[in-house]
PDB file of C-alpha atoms in Angstrom:
ATOM      1  CA  MET A  23     120.079 185.533  16.157  1.00 55.00           C
ATOM      2  CA  PRO A  24     116.465 185.293  17.415  1.00 74.00           C
ATOM      3  CA  LEU A  25     115.004 184.701  13.944  1.00 89.00           C
ATOM      4  CA  VAL A  26     111.696 182.898  14.336  1.00 94.00           C
ATOM      5  CA  ASP A  27     111.180 179.507  12.703  1.00 92.00           C
ATOM      6  CA  ARG A  28     109.614 179.314   9.277  1.00 89.00           C
ATOM      7  CA  LYS A  29     106.361 177.812  10.506  1.00 92.00           C
ATOM      8  CA  PHE A  30     105.762 181.000  12.505  1.00 95.00           C
ATOM      9  CA  VAL A  31     106.286 183.053   9.335  1.00 95.00           C
ATOM     10  CA  GLU A  32     104.056 180.838   7.205  1.00 91.00           C
ATOM     11  CA  ASP A  33     101.116 181.707   9.453  1.00 94.00           C
ATOM     12  CA  LEU A  34     101.690 185.419   8.719  1.00 96.00           C
ATOM     13  CA  ILE A  35     101.894 185.156   4.936  1.00 94.00           C
ATOM     14  CA  GLU A  36      99.131 186.527   2.735  1.00 92.00           C
ATOM     15  CA  TRP A  37      99.739 186.013  -0.990  1.00 88.00           C
ATOM     16  CA  PRO A  38      97.636 184.996  -4.011  1.00 78.00           C
ATOM     17  CA  ASP A  39      97.362 181.273  -4.676  1.00 61.00           C
ATOM     18  CA  ALA A  40      99.562 180.891  -7.745  1.00 44.00           C
ATOM     19  CA  ARG A  41      99.761 177.124  -8.133  1.00 41.00           C
ATOM     20  CA  THR A  42      98.165 177.370 -11.581  1.00 38.00           C
ATOM     21  CA  ASN A  43     100.457 180.171 -12.759  1.00 41.00           C
ATOM     22  CA  VAL A  44     103.503 179.687 -14.946  1.00 38.00           C
ATOM     23  CA  ALA A  45     106.704 180.161 -12.921  1.00 40.00           C
ATOM     24  CA  GLY A  46     108.056 183.654 -13.383  1.00 43.00           C
ATOM     25  CA  LYS A  47     104.793 185.148 -14.635  1.00 43.00           C
ATOM     26  CA  GLY A  48     102.751 187.419 -12.440  1.00 46.00           C
ATOM     27  CA  THR A  49     102.610 186.946  -8.683  1.00 46.00           C
ATOM     28  CA  THR A  50     104.149 183.497  -8.571  1.00 52.00           C
ATOM     29  CA  PRO A  51     105.736 182.028  -5.457  1.00 54.00           C
ATOM     30  CA  ALA A  52     108.747 179.978  -6.499  1.00 55.00           C
ATOM     31  CA  THR A  53     111.329 178.108  -4.437  1.00 59.00           C
ATOM     32  CA  GLN A  54     115.051 178.680  -4.238  1.00 59.00           C
ATOM     33  CA  THR A  55     117.448 175.771  -4.125  1.00 51.00           C
ATOM     34  CA  ASP A  56     117.856 176.456  -0.413  1.00 65.00           C
ATOM     35  CA  GLY A  57     114.093 176.301   0.112  1.00 78.00           C
ATOM     36  CA  LEU A  58     113.374 180.022   0.416  1.00 87.00           C
ATOM     37  CA  PRO A  59     109.900 181.000  -0.844  1.00 90.00           C
ATOM     38  CA  ILE A  60     109.800 183.861  -3.344  1.00 90.00           C
ATOM     39  CA  TYR A  61     106.925 186.358  -3.305  1.00 90.00           C
ATOM     40  CA  VAL A  62     107.539 188.826  -6.125  1.00 89.00           C
ATOM     41  CA  ASP A  63     105.205 190.312  -8.715  1.00 87.00           C
ATOM     42  CA  PHE A  64     107.693 189.835 -11.537  1.00 85.00           C
ATOM     43  CA  ALA A  65     105.424 191.557 -14.045  1.00 84.00           C
ATOM     44  CA  ASN A  66     105.916 194.817 -12.115  1.00 85.00           C
ATOM     45  CA  SER A  67     109.425 194.339 -10.726  1.00 86.00           C
ATOM     46  CA  VAL A  68     112.872 195.472 -11.862  1.00 85.00           C
ATOM     47  CA  ILE A  69     114.088 191.884 -11.451  1.00 84.00           C
ATOM     48  CA  ASP A  70     113.222 188.584 -13.107  1.00 84.00           C
ATOM     49  CA  ILE A  71     112.891 185.188 -11.516  1.00 81.00           C
ATOM     50  CA  GLU A  72     116.092 184.068 -13.234  1.00 80.00           C
ATOM     51  CA  ASP A  73     117.971 186.710 -11.237  1.00 80.00           C
ATOM     52  CA  LEU A  74     117.122 184.822  -8.051  1.00 81.00           C
ATOM     53  CA  LYS A  75     118.370 181.410  -9.102  1.00 71.00           C
ATOM     54  CA  GLY A  76     121.753 179.753  -8.795  1.00 61.00           C
ATOM     55  CA  GLU A  77     124.745 180.157  -6.503  1.00 57.00           C
ATOM     56  CA  ASP A  78     125.298 183.766  -7.592  1.00 59.00           C
ATOM     57  CA  ALA A  79     121.680 184.824  -7.093  1.00 61.00           C
ATOM     58  CA  GLY A  80     121.241 188.531  -6.578  1.00 57.00           C
ATOM     59  CA  GLN A  81     122.288 191.291  -8.917  1.00 54.00           C
ATOM     60  CA  ILE A  82     124.591 193.286  -6.642  1.00 59.00           C
ATOM     61  CA  GLU A  83     127.990 192.098  -5.483  1.00 60.00           C
ATOM     62  CA  ARG A  84     128.054 192.209  -1.700  1.00 60.00           C
ATOM     63  CA  ARG A  85     131.581 191.890  -0.403  1.00 60.00           C
ATOM     64  CA  SER A  86     132.558 190.360   2.916  1.00 60.00           C
ATOM     65  CA  TYR A  87     135.798 191.309   4.615  1.00 56.00           C
ATOM     66  CA  SER A  88     138.037 189.787   7.240  1.00 61.00           C
ATOM     67  CA  GLY A  89     141.387 190.399   8.905  1.00 67.00           C
ATOM     68  CA  ILE A  90     143.153 193.705   8.413  1.00 70.00           C
ATOM     69  CA  ILE A  91     140.816 194.735   5.570  1.00 63.00           C
ATOM     70  CA  SER A  92     137.858 194.361   7.908  1.00 62.00           C
ATOM     71  CA  ARG A  93     139.601 196.480  10.571  1.00 68.00           C
ATOM     72  CA  LEU A  94     140.473 199.193   8.046  1.00 62.00           C
ATOM     73  CA  LYS A  95     136.918 199.244   6.765  1.00 64.00           C
ATOM     74  CA  ARG A  96     135.622 199.634  10.311  1.00 67.00           C
ATOM     75  CA  LEU A  97     138.074 202.534  10.809  1.00 66.00           C
ATOM     76  CA  VAL A  98     136.618 204.349   7.805  1.00 65.00           C
ATOM     77  CA  SER A  99     133.017 203.267   8.341  1.00 71.00           C
ATOM     78  CA  PRO A 100     132.487 202.574  12.055  1.00 74.00           C
ATOM     79  CA  ILE A 101     129.195 201.625  13.634  1.00 82.00           C
ATOM     80  CA  LYS A 102     127.366 204.866  14.312  1.00 88.00           C
ATOM     81  CA  LYS A 103     126.731 205.618  17.968  1.00 90.00           C
ATOM     82  CA  SER A 104     123.423 207.214  16.967  1.00 92.00           C
ATOM     83  CA  THR A 105     122.262 203.965  15.336  1.00 95.00           C
ATOM     84  CA  VAL A 106     123.015 201.944  18.469  1.00 95.00           C
ATOM     85  CA  GLU A 107     121.242 204.503  20.671  1.00 96.00           C
ATOM     86  CA  ASN A 108     118.259 204.651  18.326  1.00 97.00           C
ATOM     87  CA  SER A 109     118.074 200.861  18.223  1.00 97.00           C
ATOM     88  CA  GLU A 110     118.027 200.751  22.009  1.00 97.00           C
ATOM     89  CA  ASN A 111     115.245 203.361  22.075  1.00 97.00           C
ATOM     90  CA  PHE A 112     113.369 201.320  19.470  1.00 98.00           C
ATOM     91  CA  ILE A 113     113.627 198.181  21.624  1.00 98.00           C
ATOM     92  CA  GLU A 114     112.523 200.011  24.762  1.00 98.00           C
ATOM     93  CA  ALA A 115     109.464 201.436  23.018  1.00 98.00           C
ATOM     94  CA  LEU A 116     108.650 198.040  21.486  1.00 98.00           C
ATOM     95  CA  LYS A 117     108.705 196.288  24.842  1.00 98.00           C
ATOM     96  CA  ALA A 118     106.356 198.891  26.275  1.00 97.00           C
ATOM     97  CA  LEU A 119     103.871 197.608  23.676  1.00 95.00           C
ATOM     98  CA  ASN A 120     104.688 193.923  23.939  1.00 97.00           C
ATOM     99  CA  PRO A 121     107.271 192.186  26.180  1.00 97.00           C
ATOM    100  CA  GLU A 122     108.004 189.803  23.285  1.00 97.00           C
ATOM    101  CA  PRO A 123     107.647 192.039  20.224  1.00 97.00           C
ATOM    102  CA  VAL A 124     107.450 190.680  16.699  1.00 98.00           C
ATOM    103  CA  VAL A 125     109.700 192.716  14.384  1.00 98.00           C
ATOM    104  CA  LEU A 126     110.060 192.726  10.596  1.00 98.00           C
ATOM    105  CA  VAL A 127     113.438 193.546   9.048  1.00 98.00           C
ATOM    106  CA  ILE A 128     113.150 194.779   5.459  1.00 98.00           C
ATOM    107  CA  GLY A 129     116.421 194.261   3.612  1.00 97.00           C
ATOM    108  CA  GLY A 130     117.660 191.731   6.156  1.00 96.00           C
ATOM    109  CA  GLY A 131     119.927 189.832   3.763  1.00 93.00           C
ATOM    110  CA  THR A 132     122.830 191.252   5.730  1.00 91.00           C
ATOM    111  CA  VAL A 133     122.674 192.478   9.315  1.00 93.00           C
ATOM    112  CA  GLY A 134     122.778 196.272   9.256  1.00 92.00           C
ATOM    113  CA  GLN A 135     125.428 198.288  11.049  1.00 91.00           C
ATOM    114  CA  GLY A 136     124.434 198.957  14.646  1.00 93.00           C
ATOM    115  CA  MET A 137     121.556 196.453  14.517  1.00 95.00           C
ATOM    116  CA  ASP A 138     123.275 193.829  16.650  1.00 94.00           C
ATOM    117  CA  VAL A 139     121.351 194.979  19.735  1.00 95.00           C
ATOM    118  CA  VAL A 140     118.098 194.135  17.947  1.00 96.00           C
ATOM    119  CA  TYR A 141     119.314 190.773  16.653  1.00 96.00           C
ATOM    120  CA  GLU A 142     120.812 189.754  19.995  1.00 95.00           C
ATOM    121  CA  ASP A 143     117.752 190.506  22.127  1.00 96.00           C
ATOM    122  CA  SER A 144     116.248 187.078  22.844  1.00 94.00           C
ATOM    123  CA  ALA A 145     112.833 188.584  23.659  1.00 96.00           C
ATOM    124  CA  ILE A 146     112.405 189.897  20.106  1.00 97.00           C
ATOM    125  CA  LYS A 147     110.892 187.625  17.458  1.00 97.00           C
ATOM    126  CA  LEU A 148     112.534 188.610  14.179  1.00 98.00           C
ATOM    127  CA  VAL A 149     111.113 188.045  10.718  1.00 98.00           C
ATOM    128  CA  ALA A 150     113.360 189.109   7.824  1.00 98.00           C
ATOM    129  CA  PHE A 151     113.193 189.308   4.047  1.00 96.00           C
ATOM    130  CA  ASP A 152     115.176 190.779   1.175  1.00 95.00           C
ATOM    131  CA  ILE A 153     115.054 190.945  -2.609  1.00 93.00           C
ATOM    132  CA  TYR A 154     117.891 188.425  -2.892  1.00 89.00           C
ATOM    133  CA  PRO A 155     118.390 185.059  -1.157  1.00 89.00           C
ATOM    134  CA  SER A 156     120.403 184.884   2.042  1.00 89.00           C
ATOM    135  CA  SER A 157     120.764 182.646   5.069  1.00 89.00           C
ATOM    136  CA  ASN A 158     119.585 185.603   7.208  1.00 93.00           C
ATOM    137  CA  ILE A 159     116.036 185.762   5.822  1.00 94.00           C
ATOM    138  CA  HIS A 160     112.784 183.793   5.766  1.00 95.00           C
ATOM    139  CA  PHE A 161     111.653 184.628   2.234  1.00 93.00           C
ATOM    140  CA  VAL A 162     112.470 186.701  -0.834  1.00 93.00           C
ATOM    141  CA  ALA A 163     110.078 189.572  -1.564  1.00 94.00           C
ATOM    142  CA  ASP A 164     109.742 193.035  -3.044  1.00 94.00           C
ATOM    143  CA  ALA A 165     109.093 195.666  -0.366  1.00 96.00           C
ATOM    144  CA  HIS A 166     106.544 197.366  -2.627  1.00 96.00           C
ATOM    145  CA  ASN A 167     104.271 194.377  -2.001  1.00 94.00           C
ATOM    146  CA  ILE A 168     104.995 192.764   1.360  1.00 96.00           C
ATOM    147  CA  PRO A 169     103.304 189.321   1.514  1.00 95.00           C
ATOM    148  CA  ILE A 170     102.133 189.742   5.114  1.00 96.00           C
ATOM    149  CA  GLN A 171      98.721 190.223   6.680  1.00 96.00           C
ATOM    150  CA  ASN A 172      97.599 193.639   7.978  1.00 97.00           C
ATOM    151  CA  ASP A 173      98.390 194.719  11.550  1.00 98.00           C
ATOM    152  CA  THR A 174     100.955 191.977  12.163  1.00 98.00           C
ATOM    153  CA  PHE A 175     104.144 193.488  13.552  1.00 98.00           C
ATOM    154  CA  ASP A 176     105.016 195.492  16.638  1.00 98.00           C
ATOM    155  CA  GLY A 177     107.982 197.005  14.814  1.00 98.00           C
ATOM    156  CA  VAL A 178     109.658 197.340  11.422  1.00 98.00           C
ATOM    157  CA  VAL A 179     113.307 198.089  10.641  1.00 98.00           C
ATOM    158  CA  VAL A 180     114.153 199.493   7.201  1.00 98.00           C
ATOM    159  CA  GLN A 181     117.818 200.480   7.158  1.00 98.00           C
ATOM    160  CA  ALA A 182     119.596 201.568   3.943  1.00 96.00           C
ATOM    161  CA  VAL A 183     116.737 200.243   1.797  1.00 98.00           C
ATOM    162  CA  LEU A 184     114.483 203.119   0.722  1.00 98.00           C
ATOM    163  CA  GLU A 185     117.096 204.538  -1.649  1.00 98.00           C
ATOM    164  CA  HIS A 186     117.007 201.237  -3.557  1.00 96.00           C
ATOM    165  CA  VAL A 187     113.267 201.062  -4.242  1.00 96.00           C
ATOM    166  CA  LEU A 188     111.529 202.793  -7.137  1.00 96.00           C
ATOM    167  CA  ARG A 189     108.563 204.029  -5.102  1.00 97.00           C
ATOM    168  CA  PRO A 190     109.573 204.577  -1.465  1.00 98.00           C
ATOM    169  CA  GLU A 191     106.161 206.071  -0.643  1.00 98.00           C
ATOM    170  CA  VAL A 192     104.555 202.727  -1.575  1.00 97.00           C
ATOM    171  CA  VAL A 193     107.025 200.843   0.624  1.00 98.00           C
ATOM    172  CA  VAL A 194     106.251 203.123   3.576  1.00 98.00           C
ATOM    173  CA  GLU A 195     102.520 202.570   3.006  1.00 98.00           C
ATOM    174  CA  GLU A 196     103.219 198.843   3.166  1.00 98.00           C
ATOM    175  CA  ILE A 197     105.145 199.343   6.421  1.00 98.00           C
ATOM    176  CA  TRP A 198     102.184 201.253   7.846  1.00 98.00           C
ATOM    177  CA  ARG A 199      99.824 198.471   6.748  1.00 98.00           C
ATOM    178  CA  VAL A 200     101.711 195.563   8.337  1.00 98.00           C
ATOM    179  CA  LEU A 201     102.289 197.393  11.623  1.00 98.00           C
ATOM    180  CA  LYS A 202      99.869 196.983  14.497  1.00 98.00           C
ATOM    181  CA  PRO A 203      98.191 200.137  15.837  1.00 97.00           C
ATOM    182  CA  GLU A 204     100.851 202.152  17.704  1.00 97.00           C
ATOM    183  CA  GLY A 205     103.533 199.958  16.095  1.00 98.00           C
ATOM    184  CA  LEU A 206     107.006 201.416  15.588  1.00 98.00           C
ATOM    185  CA  VAL A 207     109.229 201.923  12.557  1.00 98.00           C
ATOM    186  CA  TYR A 208     112.952 202.655  12.530  1.00 98.00           C
ATOM    187  CA  ALA A 209     114.390 203.885   9.224  1.00 98.00           C
ATOM    188  CA  GLU A 210     117.805 205.071   8.063  1.00 98.00           C
ATOM    189  CA  THR A 211     118.125 206.482   4.553  1.00 98.00           C
ATOM    190  CA  PRO A 212     120.901 208.376   2.705  1.00 98.00           C
ATOM    191  CA  PHE A 213     120.749 212.115   2.177  1.00 98.00           C
ATOM    192  CA  MET A 214     124.117 213.175   0.693  1.00 97.00           C
ATOM    193  CA  GLN A 215     125.738 209.957  -0.454  1.00 97.00           C
ATOM    194  CA  GLN A 216     127.027 209.050  -3.886  1.00 97.00           C
ATOM    195  CA  VAL A 217     125.465 206.256  -5.938  1.00 97.00           C
ATOM    196  CA  HIS A 218     125.998 202.775  -4.554  1.00 93.00           C
ATOM    197  CA  GLU A 219     124.650 199.471  -5.879  1.00 91.00           C
ATOM    198  CA  GLY A 220     124.834 200.926  -9.382  1.00 92.00           C
ATOM    199  CA  PRO A 221     121.546 201.004 -11.315  1.00 93.00           C
ATOM    200  CA  TYR A 222     119.594 199.929  -8.227  1.00 93.00           C
ATOM    201  CA  ASP A 223     120.037 203.265  -6.441  1.00 96.00           C
ATOM    202  CA  PHE A 224     117.215 205.744  -7.055  1.00 97.00           C
ATOM    203  CA  THR A 225     116.463 208.266  -4.297  1.00 97.00           C
ATOM    204  CA  ARG A 226     117.811 210.572  -1.567  1.00 98.00           C
ATOM    205  CA  PHE A 227     116.011 212.414   1.248  1.00 98.00           C
ATOM    206  CA  THR A 228     116.590 215.535   3.284  1.00 98.00           C
ATOM    207  CA  GLU A 229     115.498 215.302   6.912  1.00 97.00           C
ATOM    208  CA  SER A 230     112.300 217.173   6.040  1.00 97.00           C
ATOM    209  CA  GLY A 231     111.616 214.986   3.013  1.00 97.00           C
ATOM    210  CA  HIS A 232     112.198 211.858   5.081  1.00 98.00           C
ATOM    211  CA  ARG A 233     109.766 213.120   7.704  1.00 98.00           C
ATOM    212  CA  TYR A 234     107.136 213.740   5.050  1.00 97.00           C
ATOM    213  CA  LEU A 235     107.687 210.257   3.662  1.00 98.00           C
ATOM    214  CA  PHE A 236     106.636 208.958   7.096  1.00 98.00           C
ATOM    215  CA  ARG A 237     103.755 211.425   7.382  1.00 98.00           C
ATOM    216  CA  ARG A 238     101.328 208.761   8.658  1.00 98.00           C
ATOM    217  CA  PHE A 239     103.528 208.255  11.716  1.00 98.00           C
ATOM    218  CA  HIS A 240     103.995 210.214  14.915  1.00 97.00           C
ATOM    219  CA  ARG A 241     107.652 211.139  15.269  1.00 97.00           C
ATOM    220  CA  VAL A 242     109.419 209.786  18.327  1.00 98.00           C
ATOM    221  CA  LYS A 243     112.841 210.963  17.164  1.00 97.00           C
ATOM    222  CA  SER A 244     114.548 211.921  13.911  1.00 97.00           C
ATOM    223  CA  GLY A 245     117.760 213.534  12.745  1.00 97.00           C
ATOM    224  CA  SER A 246     121.122 212.982  11.085  1.00 97.00           C
ATOM    225  CA  SER A 247     122.779 209.599  10.686  1.00 96.00           C
ATOM    226  CA  GLY A 248     126.362 210.443   9.884  1.00 94.00           C
ATOM    227  CA  GLY A 249     127.106 214.166   9.734  1.00 96.00           C
ATOM    228  CA  PRO A 250     128.944 216.438   7.264  1.00 97.00           C
ATOM    229  CA  GLY A 251     132.328 214.906   8.148  1.00 96.00           C
ATOM    230  CA  THR A 252     131.093 211.457   7.190  1.00 96.00           C
ATOM    231  CA  GLN A 253     129.521 212.912   4.060  1.00 97.00           C
ATOM    232  CA  MET A 254     132.873 214.472   3.097  1.00 97.00           C
ATOM    233  CA  ILE A 255     134.551 211.048   3.260  1.00 96.00           C
ATOM    234  CA  TRP A 256     131.977 209.754   0.773  1.00 97.00           C
ATOM    235  CA  SER A 257     132.773 212.671  -1.570  1.00 97.00           C
ATOM    236  CA  ILE A 258     136.538 212.176  -1.309  1.00 97.00           C
ATOM    237  CA  ASP A 259     136.145 208.479  -2.092  1.00 97.00           C
ATOM    238  CA  TYR A 260     134.189 209.154  -5.278  1.00 97.00           C
ATOM    239  CA  LEU A 261     136.384 212.090  -6.310  1.00 98.00           C
ATOM    240  CA  PHE A 262     139.471 209.878  -6.342  1.00 98.00           C
ATOM    241  CA  ARG A 263     137.572 206.993  -7.949  1.00 97.00           C
ATOM    242  CA  GLY A 264     136.762 209.300 -10.824  1.00 98.00           C
ATOM    243  CA  LEU A 265     140.189 210.898 -11.115  1.00 98.00           C
ATOM    244  CA  PHE A 266     142.014 207.572 -11.241  1.00 98.00           C
ATOM    245  CA  ARG A 267     139.189 205.402 -12.679  1.00 98.00           C
ATOM    246  CA  SER A 268     139.748 203.089  -9.736  1.00 97.00           C
ATOM    247  CA  ARG A 269     137.681 201.978  -6.767  1.00 94.00           C
ATOM    248  CA  LYS A 270     140.917 201.110  -4.964  1.00 94.00           C
ATOM    249  CA  ALA A 271     142.143 204.711  -5.334  1.00 97.00           C
ATOM    250  CA  GLY A 272     138.918 205.896  -3.744  1.00 96.00           C
ATOM    251  CA  SER A 273     139.327 203.477  -0.859  1.00 92.00           C
ATOM    252  CA  LEU A 274     142.897 204.638  -0.214  1.00 94.00           C
ATOM    253  CA  ALA A 275     141.830 208.295  -0.249  1.00 96.00           C
ATOM    254  CA  LYS A 276     138.969 207.514   2.092  1.00 94.00           C
ATOM    255  CA  LEU A 277     141.367 205.800   4.465  1.00 93.00           C
ATOM    256  CA  ALA A 278     143.698 208.824   4.418  1.00 95.00           C
ATOM    257  CA  PHE A 279     140.831 211.117   5.434  1.00 96.00           C
ATOM    258  CA  PHE A 280     139.044 208.797   7.907  1.00 93.00           C
ATOM    259  CA  TRP A 281     139.624 211.370  10.658  1.00 95.00           C
ATOM    260  CA  LEU A 282     137.040 213.700   9.099  1.00 96.00           C
ATOM    261  CA  ARG A 283     134.248 211.659  10.682  1.00 94.00           C
ATOM    262  CA  TYR A 284     135.380 212.858  14.124  1.00 94.00           C
ATOM    263  CA  LEU A 285     134.382 216.394  13.110  1.00 96.00           C
ATOM    264  CA  ASP A 286     130.764 215.236  13.227  1.00 96.00           C
ATOM    265  CA  HIS A 287     130.990 215.397  17.022  1.00 95.00           C
ATOM    266  CA  LEU A 288     131.737 219.141  16.821  1.00 97.00           C
ATOM    267  CA  ILE A 289     128.745 220.038  14.656  1.00 97.00           C
ATOM    268  CA  PRO A 290     125.380 220.893  16.270  1.00 97.00           C
ATOM    269  CA  GLU A 291     122.489 218.722  15.122  1.00 97.00           C
ATOM    270  CA  SER A 292     120.665 221.663  13.494  1.00 97.00           C
ATOM    271  CA  TYR A 293     123.653 222.154  11.175  1.00 98.00           C
ATOM    272  CA  ALA A 294     124.297 218.441  10.753  1.00 97.00           C
ATOM    273  CA  VAL A 295     120.844 217.677   9.294  1.00 97.00           C
ATOM    274  CA  ASP A 296     121.447 220.186   6.483  1.00 98.00           C
ATOM    275  CA  GLY A 297     124.659 218.459   5.383  1.00 97.00           C
ATOM    276  CA  ALA A 298     124.276 214.914   6.662  1.00 97.00           C
ATOM    277  CA  SER A 299     125.413 211.726   5.030  1.00 97.00           C
ATOM    278  CA  GLY A 300     122.094 210.151   6.020  1.00 97.00           C
ATOM    279  CA  VAL A 301     118.970 210.692   8.092  1.00 98.00           C
ATOM    280  CA  PHE A 302     116.934 208.534  10.454  1.00 98.00           C
ATOM    281  CA  PHE A 303     113.338 208.368  11.610  1.00 98.00           C
ATOM    282  CA  LEU A 304     111.877 206.588  14.621  1.00 98.00           C
ATOM    283  CA  GLY A 305     108.114 206.815  14.587  1.00 98.00           C
ATOM    284  CA  ARG A 306     104.837 205.327  15.740  1.00 98.00           C
ATOM    285  CA  LYS A 307     101.956 204.316  13.477  1.00 98.00           C
ATOM    286  CA  ALA A 308      99.251 206.991  13.599  1.00 98.00           C
ATOM    287  CA  SER A 309      95.665 207.296  12.426  1.00 95.00           C
ATOM    288  CA  ASN A 310      96.164 210.822  11.095  1.00 95.00           C
ATOM    289  CA  THR A 311      98.456 212.267   8.413  1.00 96.00           C
ATOM    290  CA  ILE A 312     100.584 215.371   8.878  1.00 95.00           C
ATOM    291  CA  SER A 313     100.103 218.065   6.243  1.00 94.00           C
ATOM    292  CA  ALA A 314     102.607 219.654   3.886  1.00 90.00           C
ATOM    293  CA  LYS A 315     102.321 222.919   5.821  1.00 93.00           C
ATOM    294  CA  GLU A 316     103.191 221.117   9.030  1.00 95.00           C
ATOM    295  CA  ILE A 317     106.323 219.766   7.353  1.00 93.00           C
ATOM    296  CA  ILE A 318     107.450 223.292   6.486  1.00 94.00           C
ATOM    297  CA  ALA A 319     106.847 224.467  10.045  1.00 94.00           C
ATOM    298  CA  ASP A 320     108.708 221.408  11.359  1.00 93.00           C
ATOM    299  CA  TYR A 321     112.015 222.142   9.559  1.00 95.00           C
ATOM    300  CA  ARG A 322     114.828 221.225  11.954  1.00 94.00           C
ATOM    301  CA  GLY A 323     117.889 222.696  10.221  1.00 96.00           C
ATOM    302  CA  ALA A 324     119.893 225.860  10.886  1.00 95.00           C
ATOM    303  CA  GLN A 325     118.799 227.988   7.916  1.00 93.00           C
TER     304      GLN A 325
END
């Protein structure tokens, strides 16, 4: 992966000098056992510094799979063709700005589905952070308060993150701030998905609501990310989980109905956005803000 070295990242950091603060109080950088800096305002965060220490740091269990389980999971939840295409469009637009673009990945603790094309492009300089420690990131931070100077990045990726933050509008303002003029953002966020990551799941967006969230950006492209067929698989999973009080029962039901995702290919985009599993937005930092009335006029569904 073309992750930049830590010295490169250190030159981008902007954070209060907290050497005189007590660890865990206020905006205090701490250090993980693996050397990762932590930039979190614990006084205004849903996590505490103790949550980020030890071998089991991080509050959400993130499973890894291999062998036949991995292949079955990929059958039920394949890499979306739209994500790969959007990532390629993102890269092309980035390189029109800068042949060696600097890109921030928010929530980079694990590499997102379909993001391999971004990670494997040797021309891209990747900086990544997450709210829990990982070997894939440069520092731990809260996306509500990104510890980076203004106008730093050519691009930002925020995939499957905005549903897990309390104030997504603040996070998007932070994205706008750290992007250079004309910089690009690529976002994927759930619309009709059941709760995942337990108490750390807060928000959903329609395509129109997602567009309004990114109202300080010119839209390059937006739409559904997983259509009604994919959404139905989510519902079947959680229906059987509830009926049998078992996550395994949900997984088996989901496997039995994996073929529903192929129906997404038969549904026009205007109908898909009204019943999508998720939505995406590819946009460019703008100096103006679109109005609420413009959002209404810009509705892209079939109703």
